[in-house]
Amino acid sequence: LGAFYPILVNTIFGVRSVEPRLFEAAAMLGTKPAAMFPTVVLPASLPGIFTGLRLGLGFAWVVIVVGEMTGVQTGLGAMIMDARQLSRTEIVICGMIVIGAAGYLSDRAVLLLGKRLLRWSPQHG
């Protein structure tokens, strides 16, 4: 739920920012109206979608860890809270490092996927 709105807002922005000239060019090249979405809208809005995915991923990590700290008995957040109550600083720091590393690796995975799919884009390629 924490990731939904950043992804949605950036996807809407990406779709709305498709230049009208692209539709005209595709129509002149013989693209049928039913094929406009997969051939024009989706590729042109992918940079905005990937920006939303990266933002949503960051929010998702925050929500997951906070949820684990407050609502469940297992997970990294619960482990950190238990270690904090027992004054086990080394476990707290290790849990924070693991969360940071997992967040970094998941962001890198989305970034690499975006670079692969957006090789044509000057900002992402």
Coordinates of N, CA, C and O in Angstrom, one line a residue:
L1 N 0.8 -1.2 0.0 CA 0.0 0.0 0.0 C 0.9 1.3 0.0 O 0.5 2.3 -0.6
G2 N 2.0 1.2 0.7 CA 2.9 2.4 0.7 C 3.5 2.7 -0.7 O 3.8 3.8 -1.0
A3 N 3.6 1.6 -1.5 CA 4.2 1.8 -2.8 C 3.2 2.2 -3.9 O 3.6 2.7 -5.0
F4 N 1.9 2.0 -3.6 CA 0.9 2.1 -4.7 C 0.8 3.5 -5.2 O 0.9 3.7 -6.4
Y5 N 0.7 4.5 -4.3 CA 0.4 5.9 -4.8 C 1.6 6.5 -5.5 O 1.4 7.2 -6.5
P6 N 2.9 6.3 -5.1 CA 4.0 6.9 -5.9 C 4.0 6.3 -7.3 O 4.3 7.0 -8.2
I7 N 3.8 5.0 -7.4 CA 3.8 4.3 -8.7 C 2.6 4.8 -9.5 O 2.8 5.2 -10.7
L8 N 1.4 4.9 -8.9 CA 0.3 5.4 -9.6 C 0.4 6.8 -10.1 O 0.2 7.1 -11.3
V9 N 0.9 7.7 -9.3 CA 1.0 9.1 -9.6 C 2.1 9.3 -10.8 O 1.8 10.0 -11.7
N10 N 3.2 8.6 -10.7 CA 4.2 8.7 -11.7 C 3.8 8.0 -13.0 O 4.2 8.5 -14.1
T11 N 3.0 7.0 -12.9 CA 2.5 6.4 -14.1 C 1.5 7.3 -14.8 O 1.6 7.5 -16.1
I12 N 0.6 7.9 -14.1 CA -0.3 8.9 -14.7 C 0.4 10.1 -15.3 O 0.1 10.5 -16.4
F13 N 1.4 10.6 -14.6 CA 2.3 11.7 -15.1 C 3.0 11.2 -16.4 O 3.0 12.0 -17.4
G14 N 3.5 10.0 -16.4 CA 4.2 9.5 -17.6 C 3.3 9.3 -18.8 O 3.7 9.7 -19.9
V15 N 2.1 8.9 -18.6 CA 1.1 8.7 -19.7 C 0.6 10.1 -20.2 O 0.5 10.3 -21.4
R16 N 0.4 11.0 -19.2 CA 0.0 12.3 -19.7 C 1.0 13.1 -20.4 O 0.7 14.0 -21.1
S17 N 2.3 12.8 -20.1 CA 3.4 13.6 -20.8 C 3.8 13.0 -22.1 O 4.8 13.5 -22.7
V18 N 3.1 12.1 -22.7 CA 3.4 11.6 -24.0 C 3.0 12.7 -25.0 O 1.9 13.2 -25.0
E19 N 4.0 13.0 -25.8 CA 3.8 14.1 -26.8 C 2.8 13.7 -27.9 O 2.8 12.6 -28.4
P20 N 1.9 14.6 -28.2 CA 0.9 14.4 -29.2 C 1.5 14.1 -30.6 O 1.0 13.4 -31.4
R21 N 2.7 14.7 -30.8 CA 3.4 14.4 -32.1 C 3.7 12.9 -32.3 O 3.8 12.5 -33.4
L22 N 3.9 12.2 -31.2 CA 4.2 10.8 -31.3 C 3.0 10.0 -31.9 O 3.2 9.1 -32.7
F23 N 1.8 10.4 -31.5 CA 0.6 9.8 -32.0 C 0.5 10.1 -33.5 O 0.1 9.2 -34.3
E24 N 0.7 11.4 -33.9 CA 0.6 11.7 -35.3 C 1.7 11.0 -36.1 O 1.4 10.5 -37.2
A25 N 2.9 10.9 -35.6 CA 3.9 10.2 -36.4 C 3.6 8.7 -36.5 O 3.8 8.1 -37.6
A26 N 3.1 8.1 -35.4 CA 2.7 6.7 -35.5 C 1.6 6.4 -36.5 O 1.6 5.5 -37.2
A27 N 0.6 7.4 -36.5 CA -0.5 7.2 -37.4 C 0.0 7.4 -38.9 O -0.5 6.7 -39.8
M28 N 0.9 8.3 -39.1 CA 1.4 8.5 -40.5 C 2.2 7.2 -40.9 O 2.3 7.0 -42.1
L29 N 2.8 6.5 -40.0 CA 3.6 5.3 -40.3 C 2.7 4.1 -40.4 O 3.2 3.0 -40.6
G30 N 1.4 4.3 -40.2 CA 0.4 3.2 -40.4 C 0.0 2.4 -39.2 O -0.6 1.3 -39.3
T31 N 0.3 2.9 -38.0 CA -0.1 2.3 -36.8 C -1.6 2.4 -36.6 O -2.2 3.5 -36.7
K32 N -2.3 1.3 -36.3 CA -3.7 1.3 -36.1 C -4.0 1.9 -34.7 O -3.2 1.8 -33.8
P33 N -5.2 2.5 -34.6 CA -5.6 3.1 -33.2 C -5.5 2.1 -32.1 O -5.1 2.5 -31.0
A34 N -5.8 0.8 -32.4 CA -5.8 -0.2 -31.3 C -4.4 -0.5 -30.9 O -4.2 -1.0 -29.7
A35 N -3.4 -0.2 -31.7 CA -2.0 -0.5 -31.4 C -1.3 0.6 -30.8 O -0.1 0.6 -30.6
M36 N -1.9 1.8 -30.6 CA -1.2 3.0 -30.1 C -0.7 2.8 -28.7 O 0.4 3.3 -28.4
F37 N -1.5 2.1 -27.9 CA -1.0 1.9 -26.5 C 0.3 1.1 -26.4 O 1.3 1.6 -25.8
P38 N 0.4 -0.1 -27.0 CA 1.6 -0.8 -26.8 C 2.8 -0.2 -27.6 O 4.0 -0.4 -27.3
T39 N 2.5 0.5 -28.7 CA 3.6 1.0 -29.6 C 4.0 2.4 -29.3 O 5.2 2.8 -29.5
V40 N 3.1 3.2 -28.7 CA 3.4 4.6 -28.5 C 3.4 5.0 -27.0 O 4.3 5.5 -26.4
V41 N 2.2 4.7 -26.3 CA 2.0 5.2 -25.0 C 2.9 4.5 -24.0 O 3.6 5.1 -23.2
L42 N 3.0 3.2 -24.0 CA 3.8 2.4 -23.1 C 5.2 2.7 -23.2 O 5.9 3.1 -22.1
P43 N 5.9 2.7 -24.3 CA 7.3 3.0 -24.4 C 7.6 4.5 -24.0 O 8.6 4.8 -23.3
A44 N 6.7 5.4 -24.3 CA 6.9 6.8 -24.0 C 6.7 7.1 -22.5 O 7.3 8.0 -22.0
S45 N 5.9 6.3 -21.8 CA 5.7 6.5 -20.4 C 6.5 5.7 -19.5 O 6.5 5.9 -18.3
L46 N 7.4 4.8 -20.1 CA 8.2 3.9 -19.2 C 9.2 4.7 -18.3 O 9.4 4.3 -17.2
P47 N 9.8 5.8 -18.8 CA 10.7 6.6 -17.8 C 9.9 7.0 -16.6 O 10.4 6.9 -15.4
G48 N 8.7 7.5 -16.7 CA 7.9 7.9 -15.6 C 7.5 6.7 -14.7 O 7.5 6.8 -13.5
I49 N 7.2 5.6 -15.3 CA 6.8 4.4 -14.6 C 8.0 3.9 -13.7 O 7.8 3.6 -12.6
F50 N 9.2 3.9 -14.3 CA 10.3 3.4 -13.6 C 10.7 4.4 -12.4 O 11.2 4.0 -11.4
T51 N 10.5 5.7 -12.6 CA 10.7 6.6 -11.5 C 9.8 6.3 -10.4 O 10.2 6.3 -9.2
G52 N 8.5 6.0 -10.7 CA 7.5 5.7 -9.7 C 7.9 4.4 -9.0 O 7.7 4.2 -7.8
L53 N 8.4 3.4 -9.8 CA 8.8 2.1 -9.2 C 9.9 2.3 -8.2 O 9.9 1.7 -7.1
R54 N 10.9 3.1 -8.5 CA 12.0 3.4 -7.6 C 11.5 4.1 -6.3 O 11.9 3.7 -5.2
L55 N 10.7 5.1 -6.5 CA 10.1 5.8 -5.3 C 9.2 4.9 -4.5 O 9.3 4.9 -3.3
G56 N 8.4 4.1 -5.2 CA 7.5 3.2 -4.5 C 8.3 2.1 -3.7 O 7.9 1.7 -2.6
L57 N 9.4 1.7 -4.3 CA 10.2 0.7 -3.6 C 10.8 1.3 -2.3 O 10.8 0.6 -1.3
G58 N 11.2 2.5 -2.3 CA 11.7 3.1 -1.1 C 10.6 3.2 0.0 O 10.9 2.9 1.1
F59 N 9.5 3.7 -0.5 CA 8.3 3.8 0.5 C 8.0 2.4 1.0 O 7.6 2.2 2.2
A60 N 8.0 1.4 0.2 CA 7.6 0.0 0.6 C 8.6 -0.5 1.6 O 8.2 -1.1 2.6
W61 N 9.9 -0.2 1.5 CA 10.8 -0.6 2.5 C 10.5 0.0 3.9 O 10.6 -0.6 4.9
V62 N 10.2 1.3 3.8 CA 9.9 2.0 5.1 C 8.7 1.4 5.7 O 8.6 1.2 6.9
V63 N 7.6 1.2 4.9 CA 6.4 0.7 5.5 C 6.6 -0.7 6.0 O 6.0 -1.1 7.1
I64 N 7.3 -1.5 5.3 CA 7.6 -2.9 5.8 C 8.3 -2.9 7.1 O 7.9 -3.6 8.1
V65 N 9.3 -2.1 7.2 CA 10.1 -2.1 8.5 C 9.3 -1.6 9.6 O 9.3 -2.1 10.7
V66 N 8.6 -0.5 9.4 CA 7.8 0.1 10.5 C 6.7 -0.9 10.9 O 6.4 -1.1 12.0
G67 N 6.1 -1.5 9.9 CA 5.0 -2.5 10.2 C 5.6 -3.7 11.0 O 4.9 -4.2 11.9
E68 N 6.8 -4.1 10.7 CA 7.4 -5.2 11.4 C 7.8 -4.7 12.9 O 7.7 -5.5 13.8
M69 N 8.1 -3.5 13.0 CA 8.5 -3.0 14.3 C 7.3 -2.9 15.2 O 7.4 -3.0 16.5
T70 N 6.1 -2.6 14.6 CA 5.0 -2.3 15.5 C 3.9 -3.5 15.5 O 3.2 -3.6 16.5
G71 N 3.8 -4.3 14.5 CA 2.7 -5.1 14.4 C 2.9 -6.6 14.4 O 2.0 -7.4 14.6
V72 N 4.1 -7.1 14.2 CA 4.4 -8.5 14.2 C 5.5 -9.0 15.1 O 6.2 -8.1 15.6
Q73 N 5.6 -10.2 15.3 CA 6.6 -10.8 16.2 C 7.9 -11.2 15.5 O 8.9 -11.6 16.2
T74 N 7.8 -11.3 14.2 CA 9.0 -11.8 13.4 C 9.4 -10.8 12.4 O 8.6 -9.9 12.1
G75 N 10.6 -10.9 11.9 CA 11.1 -10.0 10.8 C 12.2 -9.2 11.4 O 12.5 -9.2 12.6
L76 N 12.8 -8.4 10.4 CA 13.9 -7.6 10.8 C 13.5 -6.5 11.8 O 14.3 -6.1 12.7
G77 N 12.4 -5.9 11.5 CA 11.9 -4.8 12.4 C 11.7 -5.3 13.8 O 12.1 -4.6 14.8
A78 N 11.1 -6.4 13.9 CA 10.8 -7.0 15.3 C 12.1 -7.4 15.9 O 12.3 -7.2 17.2
M79 N 13.1 -7.9 15.2 CA 14.4 -8.3 15.7 C 15.1 -7.0 16.3 O 15.7 -7.0 17.3
I80 N 15.0 -5.9 15.5 CA 15.6 -4.7 15.9 C 15.0 -4.2 17.2 O 15.7 -3.7 18.1
M81 N 13.7 -4.2 17.3 CA 13.0 -3.7 18.5 C 13.3 -4.6 19.7 O 13.5 -4.1 20.8
D82 N 13.3 -5.9 19.5 CA 13.7 -6.8 20.6 C 15.1 -6.5 21.1 O 15.4 -6.4 22.3
A83 N 16.0 -6.3 20.2 CA 17.4 -6.1 20.5 C 17.5 -4.7 21.2 O 18.4 -4.5 22.1
R84 N 16.7 -3.7 20.8 CA 16.8 -2.4 21.4 C 16.3 -2.5 22.9 O 16.9 -1.9 23.7
Q85 N 15.3 -3.3 23.1 CA 14.8 -3.4 24.5 C 15.8 -4.2 25.4 O 15.9 -3.9 26.6
L86 N 16.6 -5.0 24.8 CA 17.6 -5.8 25.5 C 19.0 -5.1 25.5 O 20.0 -5.7 26.0
S87 N 19.1 -3.9 25.0 CA 20.3 -3.1 24.8 C 21.4 -3.9 24.1 O 22.6 -3.9 24.5
R88 N 21.0 -4.6 23.0 CA 21.9 -5.3 22.2 C 22.2 -4.5 20.9 O 21.6 -4.7 19.9
T89 N 23.1 -3.5 21.1 CA 23.3 -2.5 20.1 C 23.9 -3.2 18.8 O 23.5 -2.7 17.7
E90 N 24.7 -4.2 18.9 CA 25.3 -4.8 17.8 C 24.2 -5.5 16.9 O 24.3 -5.5 15.7
I91 N 23.2 -6.0 17.5 CA 22.1 -6.7 16.7 C 21.3 -5.6 16.0 O 20.9 -5.7 14.9
V92 N 21.1 -4.5 16.7 CA 20.3 -3.3 16.1 C 21.1 -2.8 14.9 O 20.5 -2.6 13.8
I93 N 22.4 -2.6 15.0 CA 23.2 -2.1 13.9 C 23.2 -3.2 12.8 O 23.1 -2.8 11.6
C94 N 23.4 -4.4 13.1 CA 23.4 -5.5 12.0 C 22.0 -5.5 11.3 O 22.0 -5.6 10.1
G95 N 20.9 -5.4 12.0 CA 19.6 -5.3 11.4 C 19.5 -4.1 10.5 O 19.0 -4.2 9.4
M96 N 20.0 -3.0 10.9 CA 19.9 -1.8 10.1 C 20.8 -1.9 8.8 O 20.4 -1.5 7.8
I97 N 21.9 -2.6 9.0 CA 22.8 -2.8 7.8 C 22.1 -3.7 6.8 O 22.2 -3.5 5.6
V98 N 21.5 -4.8 7.3 CA 20.8 -5.8 6.5 C 19.7 -5.1 5.7 O 19.5 -5.3 4.5
I99 N 18.9 -4.2 6.4 CA 17.8 -3.5 5.8 C 18.3 -2.6 4.7 O 17.8 -2.5 3.6
G100 N 19.4 -1.9 5.0 CA 20.0 -0.9 4.1 C 20.5 -1.7 2.9 O 20.4 -1.2 1.7
A101 N 21.2 -2.8 3.1 CA 21.8 -3.5 2.0 C 20.7 -4.1 1.1 O 20.8 -4.1 -0.2
A102 N 19.6 -4.6 1.7 CA 18.5 -5.2 0.9 C 17.8 -4.1 0.1 O 17.5 -4.3 -1.1
G103 N 17.6 -2.9 0.7 CA 17.0 -1.8 0.0 C 17.9 -1.3 -1.1 O 17.4 -1.1 -2.2
Y104 N 19.2 -1.3 -0.9 CA 20.1 -0.8 -1.9 C 20.1 -1.8 -3.1 O 20.1 -1.4 -4.3
L105 N 20.2 -3.1 -2.8 CA 20.2 -4.1 -3.8 C 18.9 -4.2 -4.6 O 18.9 -4.3 -5.9
S106 N 17.8 -4.0 -4.0 CA 16.5 -4.0 -4.7 C 16.4 -2.7 -5.6 O 15.9 -2.8 -6.7
D107 N 16.9 -1.6 -5.1 CA 16.9 -0.4 -5.9 C 17.9 -0.6 -7.1 O 17.5 -0.2 -8.2
R108 N 19.0 -1.2 -6.9 CA 19.9 -1.4 -8.0 C 19.3 -2.4 -9.1 O 19.5 -2.2 -10.3
A109 N 18.5 -3.4 -8.6 CA 17.9 -4.3 -9.5 C 16.9 -3.5 -10.4 O 16.8 -3.7 -11.6
V110 N 16.1 -2.7 -9.8 CA 15.1 -1.9 -10.6 C 15.8 -0.9 -11.5 O 15.4 -0.7 -12.7
L111 N 16.9 -0.3 -11.0 CA 17.7 0.6 -11.9 C 18.3 -0.1 -13.1 O 18.2 0.4 -14.2
L112 N 18.9 -1.3 -12.9 CA 19.4 -2.0 -14.0 C 18.4 -2.5 -15.0 O 18.6 -2.5 -16.2
L113 N 17.2 -2.9 -14.5 CA 16.1 -3.3 -15.3 C 15.7 -2.1 -16.2 O 15.4 -2.2 -17.4
G114 N 15.6 -0.9 -15.5 CA 15.2 0.3 -16.2 C 16.2 0.7 -17.3 O 15.9 1.1 -18.4
K115 N 17.5 0.6 -16.9 CA 18.5 0.9 -17.9 C 18.4 -0.1 -19.1 O 18.7 0.3 -20.3
R116 N 18.1 -1.3 -18.9 CA 18.0 -2.3 -20.0 C 16.8 -2.0 -20.8 O 16.9 -2.1 -22.1
L117 N 15.7 -1.6 -20.2 CA 14.5 -1.4 -21.0 C 14.4 0.0 -21.6 O 13.7 0.3 -22.5
L118 N 15.2 0.9 -21.0 CA 15.2 2.3 -21.5 C 16.5 2.7 -22.1 O 17.0 3.9 -22.0
R119 N 17.1 1.8 -22.9 CA 18.4 2.2 -23.5 C 18.3 3.3 -24.5 O 19.2 4.0 -24.8
W120 N 17.1 3.5 -25.0 CA 16.8 4.5 -26.0 C 16.7 5.9 -25.4 O 16.8 6.9 -26.1
S121 N 16.4 5.9 -24.1 CA 16.2 7.2 -23.4 C 17.5 7.9 -23.0 O 18.3 7.3 -22.4
P122 N 17.7 9.2 -23.4 CA 19.0 9.8 -23.0 C 19.1 10.0 -21.5 O 20.3 9.9 -21.0
Q123 N 18.1 10.1 -20.7 CA 18.2 10.2 -19.3 C 18.5 8.9 -18.6 O 19.1 8.9 -17.5
H124 N 18.1 7.8 -19.2 CA 18.2 6.5 -18.5 C 19.2 5.6 -19.1 O 19.7 4.6 -18.5
G125 N 19.5 5.7 -20.4 CA 20.4 4.8 -21.1 C 21.7 5.0 -20.7 O 22.6 4.4 -20.4

